């Protein structure tokens, strides 16, 4: 539905080879940015005369005295208050809360102190405003967390991070190791599984090891290595290091970089090489075993979990009406997008945030446009 609707409005999708999903089933735009959808929708909205107010922050939901019906919003624009009366309803679409590290530490308990890749604007403002008038929330302890994150800064107080698509690199044969130099998981598992495993073992560091051939296979076949980095930046990191990649000439050098026992690492690699040769990974049942680790150089990647997409948020019914603590709809209050809680259950379903935001936002819009006034 979202796909057809966007296409009808002029968004051009190009088939995306994305081996993270094994099958080529990803719909994306040529520049790999969400801004490409937003630009098209923005131009369409302007064309039909929608009054779009930029740099205008909603600060409060205005209700009747019983607080069971939303009448409009109070916003701030250029330092001045702005009141908007909503005859049909208010749709909260202010996104998630993982851009606020205090909220991560308060709710995403398994990943307190972790990095975040969310936008600084994802502060949960809409959620807090709705809760203030009695809205209920759900699934607040869950978020999309990727095991292979990279800190943006060496300053420990800066918790911004990038996502390295290490789970995709593993499909070209690289392996995942713990800080002792041991494999601990089926390396074909997605990044979320790696993050969950680390959390359940109170561990925050994960390494990956790739041969030159595996890394170049990954780079040749996948357009993106680190989300929001271009190829030049990744190539520079590959050659010079500094952020998270270390080029090592031998397993001795690798063990020394990891701070682990060489004997342990050597044993891990010997066992793994035998599994590759026999085509049978008895330890973890891995299928994507491409290439042995025989002689350097090798590439060592040091990563840590990075949180970013909120999957907890406001409780809604099938019409996307926001519910109160008693499960009753708050009249004329709707929600769509990442602010809605529970759409993914307790584990993030990759790719479904944008689809959910677009499909549900459209559904609410259509509902309100058809009705003279919402219930
Ligand atoms: C790096 C990254 C990669 C991602 N990759 C994918 C992917 O591949 N596939 C996928 O499906 N999803 C992906 N996501 C998630 C997806 O982008 C979001 O879930 C989706 O954009 C949420 O849409 P939204 O409209 O609900 O919120 P947002 O896109 O966050 O928009 C919310 C808007 O509300 C504004 N706002 C907030 N508070 C206020 C306020 N008080 N007053 C006025 N405005 C306010 C914000 O400034 C923002 O413009 C990714 C997210 C990130 C950060």
mmCIF file with all atom_site columns, N, CA and C in Angstrom, residues 178-181 207 251-262 265 300 302:
data_model
loop_
_atom_site.group_PDB
_atom_site.id
_atom_site.type_symbol
_atom_site.label_atom_id
_atom_site.label_alt_id
_atom_site.label_comp_id
_atom_site.label_asym_id
_atom_site.label_entity_id
_atom_site.label_seq_id
_atom_site.pdbx_PDB_ins_code
_atom_site.Cartn_x
_atom_site.Cartn_y
_atom_site.Cartn_z
_atom_site.occupancy
_atom_site.B_iso_or_equiv
_atom_site.pdbx_formal_charge
_atom_site.auth_seq_id
_atom_site.auth_comp_id
_atom_site.auth_asym_id
_atom_site.auth_atom_id
_atom_site.pdbx_PDB_model_num
ATOM 1  N N  . UNK A 1 178 ? 34.322 -12.901 20.311 1.00 0.00 ? 178 UNK A N  1
ATOM 2  C CA . UNK A 1 178 ? 34.222 -12.115 21.542 1.00 0.00 ? 178 UNK A CA 1
ATOM 3  C C  . UNK A 1 178 ? 35.613 -11.596 21.909 1.00 0.00 ? 178 UNK A C  1
ATOM 4  N N  . UNK A 1 179 ? 35.691 -10.848 23.010 1.00 0.00 ? 179 UNK A N  1
ATOM 5  C CA . UNK A 1 179 ? 36.982 -10.205 23.289 1.00 0.00 ? 179 UNK A CA 1
ATOM 6  C C  . UNK A 1 179 ? 38.036 -11.200 23.750 1.00 0.00 ? 179 UNK A C  1
ATOM 7  N N  . UNK A 1 180 ? 37.625 -12.445 24.019 1.00 0.00 ? 180 UNK A N  1
ATOM 8  C CA . UNK A 1 180 ? 38.614 -13.479 24.358 1.00 0.00 ? 180 UNK A CA 1
ATOM 9  C C  . UNK A 1 180 ? 39.160 -14.185 23.120 1.00 0.00 ? 180 UNK A C  1
ATOM 10 N N  . UNK A 1 181 ? 38.617 -13.807 21.950 1.00 0.00 ? 181 UNK A N  1
ATOM 11 C CA . UNK A 1 181 ? 39.116 -14.430 20.718 1.00 0.00 ? 181 UNK A CA 1
ATOM 12 C C  . UNK A 1 181 ? 38.375 -15.711 20.370 1.00 0.00 ? 181 UNK A C  1
ATOM 13 N N  . UNK A 1 207 ? 34.060 -8.293  18.152 1.00 0.00 ? 207 UNK A N  1
ATOM 14 C CA . UNK A 1 207 ? 35.025 -8.134  17.058 1.00 0.00 ? 207 UNK A CA 1
ATOM 15 C C  . UNK A 1 207 ? 34.564 -8.929  15.853 1.00 0.00 ? 207 UNK A C  1
ATOM 16 N N  . UNK A 1 251 ? 47.973 -13.278 12.883 1.00 0.00 ? 251 UNK A N  1
ATOM 17 C CA . UNK A 1 251 ? 47.091 -13.552 14.032 1.00 0.00 ? 251 UNK A CA 1
ATOM 18 C C  . UNK A 1 251 ? 47.731 -13.067 15.331 1.00 0.00 ? 251 UNK A C  1
ATOM 19 N N  . UNK A 1 252 ? 49.077 -13.079 15.396 1.00 0.00 ? 252 UNK A N  1
ATOM 20 C CA . UNK A 1 252 ? 49.757 -12.554 16.601 1.00 0.00 ? 252 UNK A CA 1
ATOM 21 C C  . UNK A 1 252 ? 49.380 -11.085 16.787 1.00 0.00 ? 252 UNK A C  1
ATOM 22 N N  . UNK A 1 253 ? 49.472 -10.336 15.665 1.00 0.00 ? 253 UNK A N  1
ATOM 23 C CA . UNK A 1 253 ? 49.152 -8.905  15.732 1.00 0.00 ? 253 UNK A CA 1
ATOM 24 C C  . UNK A 1 253 ? 47.677 -8.712  16.098 1.00 0.00 ? 253 UNK A C  1
ATOM 25 N N  . UNK A 1 254 ? 46.848 -9.591  15.558 1.00 0.00 ? 254 UNK A N  1
ATOM 26 C CA . UNK A 1 254 ? 45.410 -9.500  15.818 1.00 0.00 ? 254 UNK A CA 1
ATOM 27 C C  . UNK A 1 254 ? 45.130 -9.710  17.313 1.00 0.00 ? 254 UNK A C  1
ATOM 28 N N  . UNK A 1 255 ? 45.741 -10.769 17.889 1.00 0.00 ? 255 UNK A N  1
ATOM 29 C CA . UNK A 1 255 ? 45.534 -11.059 19.314 1.00 0.00 ? 255 UNK A CA 1
ATOM 30 C C  . UNK A 1 255 ? 46.018 -9.885  20.153 1.00 0.00 ? 255 UNK A C  1
ATOM 31 N N  . UNK A 1 256 ? 47.129 -9.305  19.740 1.00 0.00 ? 256 UNK A N  1
ATOM 32 C CA . UNK A 1 256 ? 47.666 -8.186  20.512 1.00 0.00 ? 256 UNK A CA 1
ATOM 33 C C  . UNK A 1 256 ? 46.701 -6.988  20.449 1.00 0.00 ? 256 UNK A C  1
ATOM 34 N N  . UNK A 1 257 ? 46.121 -6.712  19.267 1.00 0.00 ? 257 UNK A N  1
ATOM 35 C CA . UNK A 1 257 ? 45.138 -5.611  19.146 1.00 0.00 ? 257 UNK A CA 1
ATOM 36 C C  . UNK A 1 257 ? 43.908 -5.878  20.006 1.00 0.00 ? 257 UNK A C  1
ATOM 37 N N  . UNK A 1 258 ? 43.477 -7.144  20.045 1.00 0.00 ? 258 UNK A N  1
ATOM 38 C CA . UNK A 1 258 ? 42.268 -7.484  20.805 1.00 0.00 ? 258 UNK A CA 1
ATOM 39 C C  . UNK A 1 258 ? 42.554 -7.586  22.303 1.00 0.00 ? 258 UNK A C  1
ATOM 40 N N  . UNK A 1 259 ? 43.825 -7.738  22.645 1.00 0.00 ? 259 UNK A N  1
ATOM 41 C CA . UNK A 1 259 ? 44.177 -7.920  24.058 1.00 0.00 ? 259 UNK A CA 1
ATOM 42 C C  . UNK A 1 259 ? 43.779 -9.305  24.551 1.00 0.00 ? 259 UNK A C  1
ATOM 43 N N  . UNK A 1 260 ? 43.792 -10.288 23.631 1.00 0.00 ? 260 UNK A N  1
ATOM 44 C CA . UNK A 1 260 ? 43.414 -11.649 24.046 1.00 0.00 ? 260 UNK A CA 1
ATOM 45 C C  . UNK A 1 260 ? 44.603 -12.594 23.886 1.00 0.00 ? 260 UNK A C  1
ATOM 46 N N  . UNK A 1 261 ? 44.437 -13.822 24.357 1.00 0.00 ? 261 UNK A N  1
ATOM 47 C CA . UNK A 1 261 ? 45.523 -14.799 24.267 1.00 0.00 ? 261 UNK A CA 1
ATOM 48 C C  . UNK A 1 261 ? 45.685 -15.255 22.811 1.00 0.00 ? 261 UNK A C  1
ATOM 49 N N  . UNK A 1 262 ? 46.935 -15.257 22.349 1.00 0.00 ? 262 UNK A N  1
ATOM 50 C CA . UNK A 1 262 ? 47.195 -15.704 20.975 1.00 0.00 ? 262 UNK A CA 1
ATOM 51 C C  . UNK A 1 262 ? 46.779 -17.166 20.819 1.00 0.00 ? 262 UNK A C  1
ATOM 52 N N  . UNK A 1 265 ? 43.035 -17.458 20.281 1.00 0.00 ? 265 UNK A N  1
ATOM 53 C CA . UNK A 1 265 ? 42.633 -16.996 18.945 1.00 0.00 ? 265 UNK A CA 1
ATOM 54 C C  . UNK A 1 265 ? 43.076 -18.002 17.882 1.00 0.00 ? 265 UNK A C  1
ATOM 55 N N  . UNK A 1 300 ? 40.520 -6.390  11.217 1.00 0.00 ? 300 UNK A N  1
ATOM 56 C CA . UNK A 1 300 ? 39.869 -6.589  12.513 1.00 0.00 ? 300 UNK A CA 1
ATOM 57 C C  . UNK A 1 300 ? 38.938 -5.402  12.765 1.00 0.00 ? 300 UNK A C  1
ATOM 58 N N  . UNK A 1 302 ? 36.329 -3.574  15.434 1.00 0.00 ? 302 UNK A N  1
ATOM 59 C CA . UNK A 1 302 ? 35.912 -3.539  16.845 1.00 0.00 ? 302 UNK A CA 1
ATOM 60 C C  . UNK A 1 302 ? 34.592 -2.767  16.940 1.00 0.00 ? 302 UNK A C  1
#
